[in-house]
Amino acid sequence: MNEEDRLLNVKEVSALLGVSRTTLHRLVSAGNFPKPVRVGKRASRWRQSEVLVWMETRPLATAENWQ
């Protein structure tokens, strides 16, 4: 399996993004983050490749953005 095709759990994704699990789920519900893949009755995972692409498309936070 390609490293970018790895499946990440909610704890890994929230740590990677630096957001809480609640914020992560809100982003998904609002359609602002890729939906997870169901891997079991009560388990979901995100494709690492989709998370990385999403992160690359986000604007960087800079001092100019806060003015």
Short mmCIF file of the N, C-alpha and C atoms (twelve columns), coordinates in Angstrom:
data_MODEL
# 
_entry.id   MODEL 
# 
loop_
_atom_site.group_PDB 
_atom_site.id 
_atom_site.type_symbol 
_atom_site.label_atom_id 
_atom_site.label_alt_id 
_atom_site.label_comp_id 
_atom_site.label_asym_id 
_atom_site.label_seq_id 
_atom_site.Cartn_x 
_atom_site.Cartn_y 
_atom_site.Cartn_z 
_atom_site.pdbx_PDB_model_num 
ATOM 1   N N  . MET A 1  0.848   -1.184 0.000  1 
ATOM 2   C CA . MET A 1  0.000   0.000  0.000  1 
ATOM 3   C C  . MET A 1  0.892   1.245  0.000  1 
ATOM 4   N N  . ASN A 2  0.561   2.167  -0.838 1 
ATOM 5   C CA . ASN A 2  1.271   3.426  -0.921 1 
ATOM 6   C C  . ASN A 2  1.072   4.191  0.389  1 
ATOM 7   N N  . GLU A 3  2.118   4.861  0.874  1 
ATOM 8   C CA . GLU A 3  2.028   5.605  2.131  1 
ATOM 9   C C  . GLU A 3  0.897   6.634  2.099  1 
ATOM 10  N N  . GLU A 4  0.669   7.270  0.956  1 
ATOM 11  C CA . GLU A 4  -0.400  8.258  0.862  1 
ATOM 12  C C  . GLU A 4  -1.789  7.628  0.839  1 
ATOM 13  N N  . ASP A 5  -1.870  6.329  0.609  1 
ATOM 14  C CA . ASP A 5  -3.158  5.642  0.581  1 
ATOM 15  C C  . ASP A 5  -3.516  5.069  1.955  1 
ATOM 16  N N  . ARG A 6  -2.717  5.369  2.945  1 
ATOM 17  C CA . ARG A 6  -2.964  4.907  4.302  1 
ATOM 18  C C  . ARG A 6  -4.299  5.451  4.803  1 
ATOM 19  N N  . LEU A 7  -4.973  4.700  5.641  1 
ATOM 20  C CA . LEU A 7  -6.224  5.146  6.245  1 
ATOM 21  C C  . LEU A 7  -5.932  5.664  7.648  1 
ATOM 22  N N  . LEU A 8  -6.382  6.886  7.922  1 
ATOM 23  C CA . LEU A 8  -6.123  7.542  9.199  1 
ATOM 24  C C  . LEU A 8  -7.381  7.557  10.052 1 
ATOM 25  N N  . ASN A 9  -7.225  7.318  11.348 1 
ATOM 26  C CA . ASN A 9  -8.386  7.391  12.233 1 
ATOM 27  C C  . ASN A 9  -8.613  8.831  12.674 1 
ATOM 28  N N  . VAL A 10 -9.689  9.069  13.375 1 
ATOM 29  C CA . VAL A 10 -10.079 10.422 13.757 1 
ATOM 30  C C  . VAL A 10 -9.015  11.078 14.635 1 
ATOM 31  N N  . LYS A 11 -8.385  10.310 15.501 1 
ATOM 32  C CA . LYS A 11 -7.352  10.856 16.372 1 
ATOM 33  C C  . LYS A 11 -6.154  11.342 15.560 1 
ATOM 34  N N  . GLU A 12 -5.747  10.558 14.554 1 
ATOM 35  C CA . GLU A 12 -4.619  10.941 13.707 1 
ATOM 36  C C  . GLU A 12 -4.934  12.173 12.866 1 
ATOM 37  N N  . VAL A 13 -6.144  12.226 12.307 1 
ATOM 38  C CA . VAL A 13 -6.523  13.358 11.457 1 
ATOM 39  C C  . VAL A 13 -6.631  14.635 12.288 1 
ATOM 40  N N  . SER A 14 -7.256  14.561 13.442 1 
ATOM 41  C CA . SER A 14 -7.393  15.761 14.257 1 
ATOM 42  C C  . SER A 14 -6.028  16.254 14.732 1 
ATOM 43  N N  . ALA A 15 -5.100  15.351 15.036 1 
ATOM 44  C CA . ALA A 15 -3.743  15.754 15.428 1 
ATOM 45  C C  . ALA A 15 -3.000  16.375 14.246 1 
ATOM 46  N N  . LEU A 16 -3.157  15.795 13.072 1 
ATOM 47  C CA . LEU A 16 -2.495  16.308 11.870 1 
ATOM 48  C C  . LEU A 16 -2.971  17.719 11.540 1 
ATOM 49  N N  . LEU A 17 -4.259  17.964 11.701 1 
ATOM 50  C CA . LEU A 17 -4.828  19.277 11.389 1 
ATOM 51  C C  . LEU A 17 -4.712  20.262 12.545 1 
ATOM 52  N N  . GLY A 18 -4.519  19.749 13.733 1 
ATOM 53  C CA . GLY A 18 -4.460  20.617 14.899 1 
ATOM 54  C C  . GLY A 18 -5.821  21.130 15.322 1 
ATOM 55  N N  . VAL A 19 -6.844  20.301 15.131 1 
ATOM 56  C CA . VAL A 19 -8.212  20.659 15.521 1 
ATOM 57  C C  . VAL A 19 -8.788  19.540 16.385 1 
ATOM 58  N N  . SER A 20 -9.848  19.865 17.104 1 
ATOM 59  C CA . SER A 20 -10.501 18.853 17.936 1 
ATOM 60  C C  . SER A 20 -11.305 17.896 17.062 1 
ATOM 61  N N  . ARG A 21 -11.684 16.789 17.648 1 
ATOM 62  C CA . ARG A 21 -12.534 15.822 16.931 1 
ATOM 63  C C  . ARG A 21 -13.871 16.470 16.564 1 
ATOM 64  N N  . THR A 22 -14.390 17.280 17.471 1 
ATOM 65  C CA . THR A 22 -15.662 17.957 17.216 1 
ATOM 66  C C  . THR A 22 -15.550 18.882 16.012 1 
ATOM 67  N N  . THR A 23 -14.476 19.662 15.953 1 
ATOM 68  C CA . THR A 23 -14.267 20.566 14.823 1 
ATOM 69  C C  . THR A 23 -14.125 19.777 13.533 1 
ATOM 70  N N  . LEU A 24 -13.416 18.670 13.581 1 
ATOM 71  C CA . LEU A 24 -13.253 17.822 12.404 1 
ATOM 72  C C  . LEU A 24 -14.610 17.344 11.898 1 
ATOM 73  N N  . HIS A 25 -15.443 16.866 12.798 1 
ATOM 74  C CA . HIS A 25 -16.767 16.384 12.393 1 
ATOM 75  C C  . HIS A 25 -17.649 17.526 11.876 1 
ATOM 76  N N  . ARG A 26 -17.489 18.718 12.436 1 
ATOM 77  C CA . ARG A 26 -18.236 19.875 11.934 1 
ATOM 78  C C  . ARG A 26 -17.804 20.233 10.516 1 
ATOM 79  N N  . LEU A 27 -16.504 20.163 10.250 1 
ATOM 80  C CA . LEU A 27 -15.996 20.432 8.898  1 
ATOM 81  C C  . LEU A 27 -16.590 19.440 7.896  1 
ATOM 82  N N  . VAL A 28 -16.638 18.170 8.275  1 
ATOM 83  C CA . VAL A 28 -17.206 17.139 7.397  1 
ATOM 84  C C  . VAL A 28 -18.691 17.406 7.174  1 
ATOM 85  N N  . SER A 29 -19.425 17.685 8.247  1 
ATOM 86  C CA . SER A 29 -20.874 17.926 8.145  1 
ATOM 87  C C  . SER A 29 -21.196 19.126 7.262  1 
ATOM 88  N N  . ALA A 30 -20.333 20.144 7.309  1 
ATOM 89  C CA . ALA A 30 -20.547 21.349 6.512  1 
ATOM 90  C C  . ALA A 30 -20.083 21.176 5.068  1 
ATOM 91  N N  . GLY A 31 -19.466 20.050 4.757  1 
ATOM 92  C CA . GLY A 31 -18.976 19.807 3.409  1 
ATOM 93  C C  . GLY A 31 -17.659 20.494 3.124  1 
ATOM 94  N N  . ASN A 32 -16.945 20.885 4.180  1 
ATOM 95  C CA . ASN A 32 -15.678 21.590 4.026  1 
ATOM 96  C C  . ASN A 32 -14.452 20.701 4.215  1 
ATOM 97  N N  . PHE A 33 -14.662 19.405 4.375  1 
ATOM 98  C CA . PHE A 33 -13.568 18.448 4.555  1 
ATOM 99  C C  . PHE A 33 -14.021 17.120 3.966  1 
ATOM 100 N N  . PRO A 34 -13.088 16.337 3.425  1 
ATOM 101 C CA . PRO A 34 -13.478 15.047 2.828  1 
ATOM 102 C C  . PRO A 34 -14.212 14.140 3.816  1 
ATOM 103 N N  . LYS A 35 -15.195 13.432 3.298  1 
ATOM 104 C CA . LYS A 35 -15.932 12.481 4.125  1 
ATOM 105 C C  . LYS A 35 -15.065 11.248 4.379  1 
ATOM 106 N N  . PRO A 36 -15.222 10.657 5.555  1 
ATOM 107 C CA . PRO A 36 -14.456 9.446  5.850  1 
ATOM 108 C C  . PRO A 36 -15.026 8.228  5.125  1 
ATOM 109 N N  . VAL A 37 -14.219 7.194  5.082  1 
ATOM 110 C CA . VAL A 37 -14.608 5.914  4.494  1 
ATOM 111 C C  . VAL A 37 -15.049 5.002  5.634  1 
ATOM 112 N N  . ARG A 38 -16.198 4.372  5.493  1 
ATOM 113 C CA . ARG A 38 -16.655 3.431  6.520  1 
ATOM 114 C C  . ARG A 38 -15.864 2.145  6.395  1 
ATOM 115 N N  . VAL A 39 -15.240 1.725  7.491  1 
ATOM 116 C CA . VAL A 39 -14.469 0.482  7.477  1 
ATOM 117 C C  . VAL A 39 -15.063 -0.564 8.418  1 
ATOM 118 N N  . GLY A 40 -16.157 -0.221 9.043  1 
ATOM 119 C CA . GLY A 40 -16.837 -1.135 9.949  1 
ATOM 120 C C  . GLY A 40 -18.147 -0.529 10.380 1 
ATOM 121 N N  . LYS A 41 -18.866 -1.253 11.208 1 
ATOM 122 C CA . LYS A 41 -20.166 -0.777 11.659 1 
ATOM 123 C C  . LYS A 41 -20.050 0.539  12.424 1 
ATOM 124 N N  . ARG A 42 -18.990 0.681  13.232 1 
ATOM 125 C CA . ARG A 42 -18.806 1.895  14.030 1 
ATOM 126 C C  . ARG A 42 -17.429 2.511  13.839 1 
ATOM 127 N N  . ALA A 43 -16.833 2.286  12.674 1 
ATOM 128 C CA . ALA A 43 -15.484 2.797  12.430 1 
ATOM 129 C C  . ALA A 43 -15.389 3.491  11.077 1 
ATOM 130 N N  . SER A 44 -14.738 4.636  11.080 1 
ATOM 131 C CA . SER A 44 -14.503 5.399  9.855  1 
ATOM 132 C C  . SER A 44 -13.042 5.789  9.794  1 
ATOM 133 N N  . ARG A 45 -12.536 5.943  8.589  1 
ATOM 134 C CA . ARG A 45 -11.144 6.360  8.381  1 
ATOM 135 C C  . ARG A 45 -11.110 7.330  7.209  1 
ATOM 136 N N  . TRP A 46 -10.092 8.187  7.210  1 
ATOM 137 C CA . TRP A 46 -9.872  9.111  6.110  1 
ATOM 138 C C  . TRP A 46 -8.674  8.657  5.306  1 
ATOM 139 N N  . ARG A 47 -8.763  8.782  3.985  1 
ATOM 140 C CA . ARG A 47 -7.617  8.484  3.127  1 
ATOM 141 C C  . ARG A 47 -6.582  9.581  3.334  1 
ATOM 142 N N  . GLN A 48 -5.359  9.186  3.631  1 
ATOM 143 C CA . GLN A 48 -4.305  10.158 3.874  1 
ATOM 144 C C  . GLN A 48 -4.102  11.054 2.660  1 
ATOM 145 N N  . SER A 49 -4.205  10.493 1.463  1 
ATOM 146 C CA . SER A 49 -4.012  11.291 0.249  1 
ATOM 147 C C  . SER A 49 -5.036  12.411 0.156  1 
ATOM 148 N N  . GLU A 50 -6.304  12.149 0.529  1 
ATOM 149 C CA . GLU A 50 -7.341  13.183 0.479  1 
ATOM 150 C C  . GLU A 50 -7.098  14.270 1.528  1 
ATOM 151 N N  . VAL A 51 -6.642  13.862 2.703  1 
ATOM 152 C CA . VAL A 51 -6.349  14.825 3.764  1 
ATOM 153 C C  . VAL A 51 -5.195  15.736 3.335  1 
ATOM 154 N N  . LEU A 52 -4.145  15.158 2.756  1 
ATOM 155 C CA . LEU A 52 -2.993  15.955 2.322  1 
ATOM 156 C C  . LEU A 52 -3.364  16.932 1.217  1 
ATOM 157 N N  . VAL A 53 -4.192  16.499 0.265  1 
ATOM 158 C CA . VAL A 53 -4.639  17.393 -0.808 1 
ATOM 159 C C  . VAL A 53 -5.457  18.529 -0.208 1 
ATOM 160 N N  . TRP A 54 -6.349  18.223 0.715  1 
ATOM 161 C CA . TRP A 54 -7.162  19.254 1.364  1 
ATOM 162 C C  . TRP A 54 -6.263  20.271 2.060  1 
ATOM 163 N N  . MET A 55 -5.259  19.780 2.785  1 
ATOM 164 C CA . MET A 55 -4.349  20.676 3.502  1 
ATOM 165 C C  . MET A 55 -3.579  21.580 2.538  1 
ATOM 166 N N  . GLU A 56 -3.190  21.054 1.388  1 
ATOM 167 C CA . GLU A 56 -2.431  21.838 0.415  1 
ATOM 168 C C  . GLU A 56 -3.277  22.947 -0.215 1 
ATOM 169 N N  . THR A 57 -4.585  22.784 -0.235 1 
ATOM 170 C CA . THR A 57 -5.457  23.770 -0.864 1 
ATOM 171 C C  . THR A 57 -5.915  24.855 0.106  1 
ATOM 172 N N  . ARG A 58 -5.575  24.735 1.371  1 
ATOM 173 C CA . ARG A 58 -5.964  25.731 2.370  1 
ATOM 174 C C  . ARG A 58 -5.010  26.912 2.311  1 
ATOM 175 N N  . PRO A 59 -5.516  28.128 2.456  1 
ATOM 176 C CA . PRO A 59 -4.618  29.291 2.505  1 
ATOM 177 C C  . PRO A 59 -3.808  29.271 3.794  1 
ATOM 178 N N  . LEU A 60 -2.593  29.745 3.710  1 
ATOM 179 C CA . LEU A 60 -1.746  29.816 4.891  1 
ATOM 180 C C  . LEU A 60 -2.168  30.984 5.767  1 
ATOM 181 N N  . ALA A 61 -2.106  30.793 7.053  1 
ATOM 182 C CA . ALA A 61 -2.418  31.879 7.988  1 
ATOM 183 C C  . ALA A 61 -1.176  32.761 8.112  1 
ATOM 184 N N  . THR A 62 -1.312  34.003 7.756  1 
ATOM 185 C CA . THR A 62 -0.217  34.954 7.877  1 
ATOM 186 C C  . THR A 62 -0.699  36.204 8.579  1 
ATOM 187 N N  . ALA A 63 0.222   37.045 8.992  1 
ATOM 188 C CA . ALA A 63 -0.136  38.276 9.687  1 
ATOM 189 C C  . ALA A 63 -1.018  39.160 8.800  1 
ATOM 190 N N  . GLU A 64 -0.783  39.143 7.476  1 
ATOM 191 C CA . GLU A 64 -1.587  39.964 6.573  1 
ATOM 192 C C  . GLU A 64 -3.046  39.513 6.545  1 
ATOM 193 N N  . ASN A 65 -3.277  38.211 6.725  1 
ATOM 194 C CA . ASN A 65 -4.642  37.694 6.693  1 
ATOM 195 C C  . ASN A 65 -5.464  38.142 7.902  1 
ATOM 196 N N  . TRP A 66 -4.813  38.567 8.963  1 
ATOM 197 C CA . TRP A 66 -5.504  38.929 10.193 1 
ATOM 198 C C  . TRP A 66 -5.803  40.427 10.288 1 
ATOM 199 N N  . GLN A 67 -5.411  41.189 9.310  1 
ATOM 200 C CA . GLN A 67 -5.642  42.644 9.365  1 
ATOM 201 C C  . GLN A 67 -7.039  42.992 8.953  1 
# 
